[in-house]
Short mmCIF file of C-alpha atoms and ligand atoms in Angstrom, two decimals:
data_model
loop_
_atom_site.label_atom_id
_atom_site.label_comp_id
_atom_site.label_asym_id
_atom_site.label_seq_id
_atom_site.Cartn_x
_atom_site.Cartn_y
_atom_site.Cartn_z
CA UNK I 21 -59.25 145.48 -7.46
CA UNK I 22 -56.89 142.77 -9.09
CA UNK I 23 -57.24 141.26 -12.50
CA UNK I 24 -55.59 138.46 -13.41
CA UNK I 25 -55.87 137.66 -17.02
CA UNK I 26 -54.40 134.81 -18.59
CA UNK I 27 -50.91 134.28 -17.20
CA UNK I 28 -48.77 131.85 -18.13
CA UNK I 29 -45.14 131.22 -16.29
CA UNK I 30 -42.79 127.85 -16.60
CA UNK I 31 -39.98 126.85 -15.26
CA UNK I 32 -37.74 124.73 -17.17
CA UNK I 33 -40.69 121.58 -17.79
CA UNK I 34 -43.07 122.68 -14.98
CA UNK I 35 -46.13 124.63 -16.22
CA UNK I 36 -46.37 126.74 -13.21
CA UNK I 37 -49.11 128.79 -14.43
CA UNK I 38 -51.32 127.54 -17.02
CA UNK I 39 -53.82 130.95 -18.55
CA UNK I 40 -54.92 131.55 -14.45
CA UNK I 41 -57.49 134.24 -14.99
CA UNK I 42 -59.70 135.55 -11.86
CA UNK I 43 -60.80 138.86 -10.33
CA UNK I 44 -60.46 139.61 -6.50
CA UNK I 45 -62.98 142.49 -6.03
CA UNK I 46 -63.21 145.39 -3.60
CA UNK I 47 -64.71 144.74 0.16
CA UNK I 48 -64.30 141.16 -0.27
CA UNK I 49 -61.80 138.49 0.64
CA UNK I 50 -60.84 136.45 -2.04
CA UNK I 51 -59.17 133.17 -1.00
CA UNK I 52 -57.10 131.30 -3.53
CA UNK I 53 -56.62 128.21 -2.25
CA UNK I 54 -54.99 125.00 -4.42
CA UNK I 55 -53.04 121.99 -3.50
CA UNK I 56 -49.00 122.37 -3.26
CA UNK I 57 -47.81 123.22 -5.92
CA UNK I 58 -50.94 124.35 -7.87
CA UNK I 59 -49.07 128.28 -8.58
CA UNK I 60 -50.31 129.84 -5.76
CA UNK I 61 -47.12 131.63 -4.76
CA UNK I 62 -46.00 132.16 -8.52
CA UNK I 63 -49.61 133.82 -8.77
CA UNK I 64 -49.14 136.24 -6.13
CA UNK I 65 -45.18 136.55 -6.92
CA UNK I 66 -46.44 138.11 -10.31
CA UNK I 67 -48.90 140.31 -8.34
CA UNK I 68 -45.67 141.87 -6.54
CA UNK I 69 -43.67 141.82 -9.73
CA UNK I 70 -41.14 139.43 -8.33
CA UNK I 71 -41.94 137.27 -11.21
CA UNK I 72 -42.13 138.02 -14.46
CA UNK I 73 -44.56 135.62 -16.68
CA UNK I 74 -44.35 134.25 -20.34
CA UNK I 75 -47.41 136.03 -20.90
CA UNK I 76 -50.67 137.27 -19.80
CA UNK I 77 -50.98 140.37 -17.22
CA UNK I 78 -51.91 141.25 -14.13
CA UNK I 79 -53.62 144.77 -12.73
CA UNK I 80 -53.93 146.07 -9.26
CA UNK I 81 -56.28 148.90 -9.76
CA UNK I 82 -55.74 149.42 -13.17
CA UNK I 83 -51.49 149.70 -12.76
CA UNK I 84 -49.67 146.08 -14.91
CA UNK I 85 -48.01 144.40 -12.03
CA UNK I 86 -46.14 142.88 -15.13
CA UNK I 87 -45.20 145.87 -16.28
CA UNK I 88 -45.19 149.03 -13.87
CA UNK I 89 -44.31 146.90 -10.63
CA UNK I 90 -42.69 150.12 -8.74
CA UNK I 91 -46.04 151.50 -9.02
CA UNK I 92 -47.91 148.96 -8.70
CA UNK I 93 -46.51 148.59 -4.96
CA UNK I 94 -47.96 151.89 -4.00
CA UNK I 95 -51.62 149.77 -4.28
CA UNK I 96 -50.75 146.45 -2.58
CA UNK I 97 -49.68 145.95 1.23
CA UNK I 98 -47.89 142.19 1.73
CA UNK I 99 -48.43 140.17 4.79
CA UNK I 100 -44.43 138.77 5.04
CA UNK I 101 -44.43 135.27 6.30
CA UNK I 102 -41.85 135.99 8.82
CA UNK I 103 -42.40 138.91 11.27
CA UNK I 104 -38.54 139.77 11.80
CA UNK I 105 -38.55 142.88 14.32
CA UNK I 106 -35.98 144.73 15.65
CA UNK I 107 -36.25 144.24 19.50
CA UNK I 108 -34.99 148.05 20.30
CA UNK I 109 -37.23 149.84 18.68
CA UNK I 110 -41.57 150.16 19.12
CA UNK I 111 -44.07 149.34 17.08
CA UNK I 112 -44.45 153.15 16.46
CA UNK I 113 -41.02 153.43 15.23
CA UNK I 114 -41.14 150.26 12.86
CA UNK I 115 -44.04 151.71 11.30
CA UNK I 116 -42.65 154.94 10.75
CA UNK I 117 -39.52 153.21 8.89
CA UNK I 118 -41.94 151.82 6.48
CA UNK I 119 -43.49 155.25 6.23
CA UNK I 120 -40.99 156.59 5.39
CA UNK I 121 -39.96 153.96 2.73
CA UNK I 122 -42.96 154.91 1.13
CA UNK I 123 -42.47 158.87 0.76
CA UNK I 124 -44.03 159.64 3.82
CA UNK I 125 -42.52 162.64 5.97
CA UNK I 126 -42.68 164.87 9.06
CA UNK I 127 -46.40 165.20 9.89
CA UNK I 128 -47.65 163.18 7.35
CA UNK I 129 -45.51 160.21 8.27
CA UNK I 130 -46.64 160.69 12.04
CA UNK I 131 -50.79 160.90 11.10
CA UNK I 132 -49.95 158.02 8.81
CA UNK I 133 -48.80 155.97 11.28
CA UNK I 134 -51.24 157.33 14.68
CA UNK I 135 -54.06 156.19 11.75
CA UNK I 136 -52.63 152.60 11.17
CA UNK I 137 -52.00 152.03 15.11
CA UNK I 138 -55.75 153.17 15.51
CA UNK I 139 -57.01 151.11 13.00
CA UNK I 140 -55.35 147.82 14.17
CA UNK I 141 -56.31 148.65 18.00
CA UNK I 142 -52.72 148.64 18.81
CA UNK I 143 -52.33 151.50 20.97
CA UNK I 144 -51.71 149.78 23.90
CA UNK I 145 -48.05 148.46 22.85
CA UNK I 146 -47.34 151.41 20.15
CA UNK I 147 -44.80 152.48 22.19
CA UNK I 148 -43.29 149.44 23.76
CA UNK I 149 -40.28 148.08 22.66
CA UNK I 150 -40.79 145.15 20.81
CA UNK I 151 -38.85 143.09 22.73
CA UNK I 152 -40.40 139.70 24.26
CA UNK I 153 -43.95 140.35 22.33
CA UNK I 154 -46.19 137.77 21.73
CA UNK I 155 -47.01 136.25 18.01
CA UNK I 156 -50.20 138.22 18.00
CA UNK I 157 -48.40 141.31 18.98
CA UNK I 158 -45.51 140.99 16.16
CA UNK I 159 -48.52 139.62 13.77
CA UNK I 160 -50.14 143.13 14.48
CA UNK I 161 -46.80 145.19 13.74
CA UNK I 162 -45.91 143.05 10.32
CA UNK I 163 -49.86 143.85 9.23
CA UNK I 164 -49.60 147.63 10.79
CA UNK I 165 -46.17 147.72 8.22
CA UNK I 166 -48.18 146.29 5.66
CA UNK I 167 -50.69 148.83 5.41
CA UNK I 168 -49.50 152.38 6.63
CA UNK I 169 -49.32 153.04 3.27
CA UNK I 170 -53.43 152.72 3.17
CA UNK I 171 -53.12 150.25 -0.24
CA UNK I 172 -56.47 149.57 -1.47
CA UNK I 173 -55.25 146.21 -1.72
CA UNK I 174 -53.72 143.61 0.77
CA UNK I 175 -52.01 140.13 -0.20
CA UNK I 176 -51.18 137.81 1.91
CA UNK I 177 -49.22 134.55 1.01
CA UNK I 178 -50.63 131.59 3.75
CA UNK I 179 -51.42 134.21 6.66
CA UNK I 180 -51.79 131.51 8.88
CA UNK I 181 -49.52 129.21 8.88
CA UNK I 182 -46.96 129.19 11.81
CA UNK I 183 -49.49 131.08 13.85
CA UNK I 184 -50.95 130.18 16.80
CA UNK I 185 -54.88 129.85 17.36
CA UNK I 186 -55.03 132.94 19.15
CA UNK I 187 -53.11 134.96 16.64
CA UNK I 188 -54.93 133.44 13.69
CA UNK I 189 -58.08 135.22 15.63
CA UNK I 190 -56.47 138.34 15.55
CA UNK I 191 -55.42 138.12 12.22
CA UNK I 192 -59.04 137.01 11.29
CA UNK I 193 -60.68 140.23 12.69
CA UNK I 194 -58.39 142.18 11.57
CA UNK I 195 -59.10 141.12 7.77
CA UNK I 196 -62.50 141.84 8.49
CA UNK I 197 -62.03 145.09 9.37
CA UNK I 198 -60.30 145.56 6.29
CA UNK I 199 -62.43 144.35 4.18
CA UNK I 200 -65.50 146.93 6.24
CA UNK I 201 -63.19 149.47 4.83
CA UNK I 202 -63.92 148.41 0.87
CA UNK I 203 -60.49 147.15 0.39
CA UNK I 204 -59.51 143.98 -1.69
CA UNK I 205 -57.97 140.88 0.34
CA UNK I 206 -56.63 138.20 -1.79
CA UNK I 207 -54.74 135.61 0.44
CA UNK I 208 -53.49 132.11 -0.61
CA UNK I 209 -54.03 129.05 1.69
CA UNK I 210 -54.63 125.02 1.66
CA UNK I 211 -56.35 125.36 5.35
CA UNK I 212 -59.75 124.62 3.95
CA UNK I 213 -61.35 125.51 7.51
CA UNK I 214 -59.64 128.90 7.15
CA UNK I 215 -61.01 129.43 4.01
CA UNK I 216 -64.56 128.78 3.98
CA UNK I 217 -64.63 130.81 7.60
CA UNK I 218 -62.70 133.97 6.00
CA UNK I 219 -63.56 133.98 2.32
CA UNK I 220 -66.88 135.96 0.30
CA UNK I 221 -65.17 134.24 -2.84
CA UNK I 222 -62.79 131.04 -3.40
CA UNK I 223 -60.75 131.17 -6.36
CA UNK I 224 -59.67 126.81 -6.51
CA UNK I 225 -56.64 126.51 -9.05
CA UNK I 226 -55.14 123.26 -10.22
CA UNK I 227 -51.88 122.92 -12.35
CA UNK I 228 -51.67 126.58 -13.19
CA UNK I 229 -55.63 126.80 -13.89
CA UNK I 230 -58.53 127.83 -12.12
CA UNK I 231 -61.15 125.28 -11.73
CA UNK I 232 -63.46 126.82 -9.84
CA UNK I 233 -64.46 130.36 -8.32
CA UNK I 234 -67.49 131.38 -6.05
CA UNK I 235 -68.56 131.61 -3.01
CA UNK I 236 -68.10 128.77 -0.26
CA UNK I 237 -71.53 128.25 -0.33
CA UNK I 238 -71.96 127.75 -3.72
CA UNK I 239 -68.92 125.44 -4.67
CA UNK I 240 -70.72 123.06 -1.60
CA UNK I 241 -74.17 123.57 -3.66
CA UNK I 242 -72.43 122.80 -6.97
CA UNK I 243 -70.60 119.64 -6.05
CA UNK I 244 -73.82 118.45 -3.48
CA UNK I 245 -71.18 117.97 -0.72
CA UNK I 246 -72.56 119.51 2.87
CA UNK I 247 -68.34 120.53 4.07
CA UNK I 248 -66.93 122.85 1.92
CA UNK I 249 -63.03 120.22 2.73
CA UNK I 250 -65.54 117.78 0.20
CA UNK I 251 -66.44 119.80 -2.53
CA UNK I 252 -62.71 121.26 -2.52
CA UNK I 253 -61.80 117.34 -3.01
CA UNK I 254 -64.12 117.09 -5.50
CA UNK I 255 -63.66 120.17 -7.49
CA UNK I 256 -59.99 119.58 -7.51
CA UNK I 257 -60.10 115.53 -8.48
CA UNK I 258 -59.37 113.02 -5.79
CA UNK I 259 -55.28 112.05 -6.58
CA UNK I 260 -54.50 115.67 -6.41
CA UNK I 261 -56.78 116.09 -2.98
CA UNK I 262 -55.19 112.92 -1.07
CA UNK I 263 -51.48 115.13 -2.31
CA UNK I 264 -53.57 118.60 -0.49
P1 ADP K 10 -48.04 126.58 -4.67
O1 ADP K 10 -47.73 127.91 -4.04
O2 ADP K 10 -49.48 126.45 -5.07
O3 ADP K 10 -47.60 125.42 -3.83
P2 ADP K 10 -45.93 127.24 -6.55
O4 ADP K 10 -46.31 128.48 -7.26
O5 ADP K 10 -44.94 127.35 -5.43
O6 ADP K 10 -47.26 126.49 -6.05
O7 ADP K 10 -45.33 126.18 -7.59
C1 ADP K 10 -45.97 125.82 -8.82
C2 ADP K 10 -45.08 124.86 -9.57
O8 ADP K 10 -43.91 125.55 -10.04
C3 ADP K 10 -44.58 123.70 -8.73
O9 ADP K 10 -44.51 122.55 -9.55
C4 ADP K 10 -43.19 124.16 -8.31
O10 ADP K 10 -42.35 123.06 -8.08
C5 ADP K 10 -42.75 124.96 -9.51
N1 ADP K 10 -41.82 126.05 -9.15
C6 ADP K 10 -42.11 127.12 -8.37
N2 ADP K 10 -41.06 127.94 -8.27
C7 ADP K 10 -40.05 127.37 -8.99
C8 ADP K 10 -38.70 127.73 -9.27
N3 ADP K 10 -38.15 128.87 -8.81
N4 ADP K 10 -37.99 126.92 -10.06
C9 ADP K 10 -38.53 125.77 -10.57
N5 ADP K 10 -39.79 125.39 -10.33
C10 ADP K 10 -40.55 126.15 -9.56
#
């Protein structure tokens, strides 16, 4: 589970993050979605502990982010943005690296690993070099990286952009299954269709703030607008939804 609570970061003038407070809970998917420039990134930046902020805190299962961050890594997979692979080596064997960044050794490394190819349906190219693989293939080894560790939680910074369709499919189902297995997804995004197909929660921020956070279904209920894309506009104010 991850707590924000109050955070607060600048840069020089800019307000980046203005007392953001939200929960992303356990067995859902939590979308965080904003306009540019809204703090998204320095949101989940603090989440990592790449980022230190002015003030407030974040928890990931009860560990500060803001102040424990080596630990804090041991709960929280991250979805890169750019699926750099090694074309030598297998999916099995990039996997394993990560393992093995992580502590993991001899036969617990190996199970570690046979779990996370299982659990991603990946069999079929575990042992394939990686060379010439599609986007949904290398999508599939960056996620596989992301979780051999089994963190309880998984953030990922706009999943989808780049991808094609067919790999923003896989990527879809593949957060599902996640989420089947209790743990927390928080992602960022601006793709409202994305959003309102993925999300059990929307957390909507606005200079630093959040201005809204329920379900889909219930932000298009509050605002009276039948496409979730409208109520977003709405909820956010129109200048800052023409700049989405
Ligand atoms: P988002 O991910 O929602 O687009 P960001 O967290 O990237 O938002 O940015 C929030 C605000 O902070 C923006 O005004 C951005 O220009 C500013 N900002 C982000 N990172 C830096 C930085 N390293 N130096 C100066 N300003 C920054």
């Amino acid at each position: 589970m991850i707590i924000v609570n109050d955070l607060k970061k600048s840069y020089n003038d800019v307000q980046a993050l203005n007392g953001l407070s939200f929960h992303a809970e356990n067995g859902q998917i939590t979308g965080l979605l904003g306009p540019n420039g809204a703090g998204k990134t320095t949101c989940l930046r603090s989440l990592y502990g790449l980022i230190k902020p002015d003030s407030g805190e974040a928890t990931i299962d009860g560990t500060s982010a803001t102040d424990d961050p080596l630990n804090v890594r041991r709960h929280i997979g991250i979805f890169p943005d750019k699926f750099g692979l090694y074309e030598r080596l297998t999916p099995r064997e990039h996997i394993a690296y990560i393992a093995e960044l992580h502590g993991f050794k001899g036969a617990t490394r190996d199970e570690a690993v046979e779990k996370t190819i299982q659990d991603l349906g990946m069999a079929d190219i575990a042992d394939r070099r990686t060379q010439g693989f599609s986007q949904g293939q290398r999508m599939k080894v960056a996620l596989a990286q992301a979780i051999v560790h089994q963190p309880k939680n998984l953030i990922l910074d706009e999943p989808s952009r780049g991808l094609d369709v067919m790999s923003t499919r896989i990527l879809r189902e593949l957060m599902f299954g996640l989420r089947e297995q209790g743990r927390c997804i928080l992602f960022s995004s601006h793709v409202m269709q994305e959003v309102a197909a993925l999300c059990d929660r929307v957390v909507i921020m606005v200079k630093g703030q959040v201005v809204a956070d329920d379900t889909p279904q219930a932000l298009c209920e509050l605002t009276q607008q039948a496409s979730f894309e409208d109520a977003f506009v709405q909820l956010i104010g129109t200048d800052e939804g023409i700049m989405a």
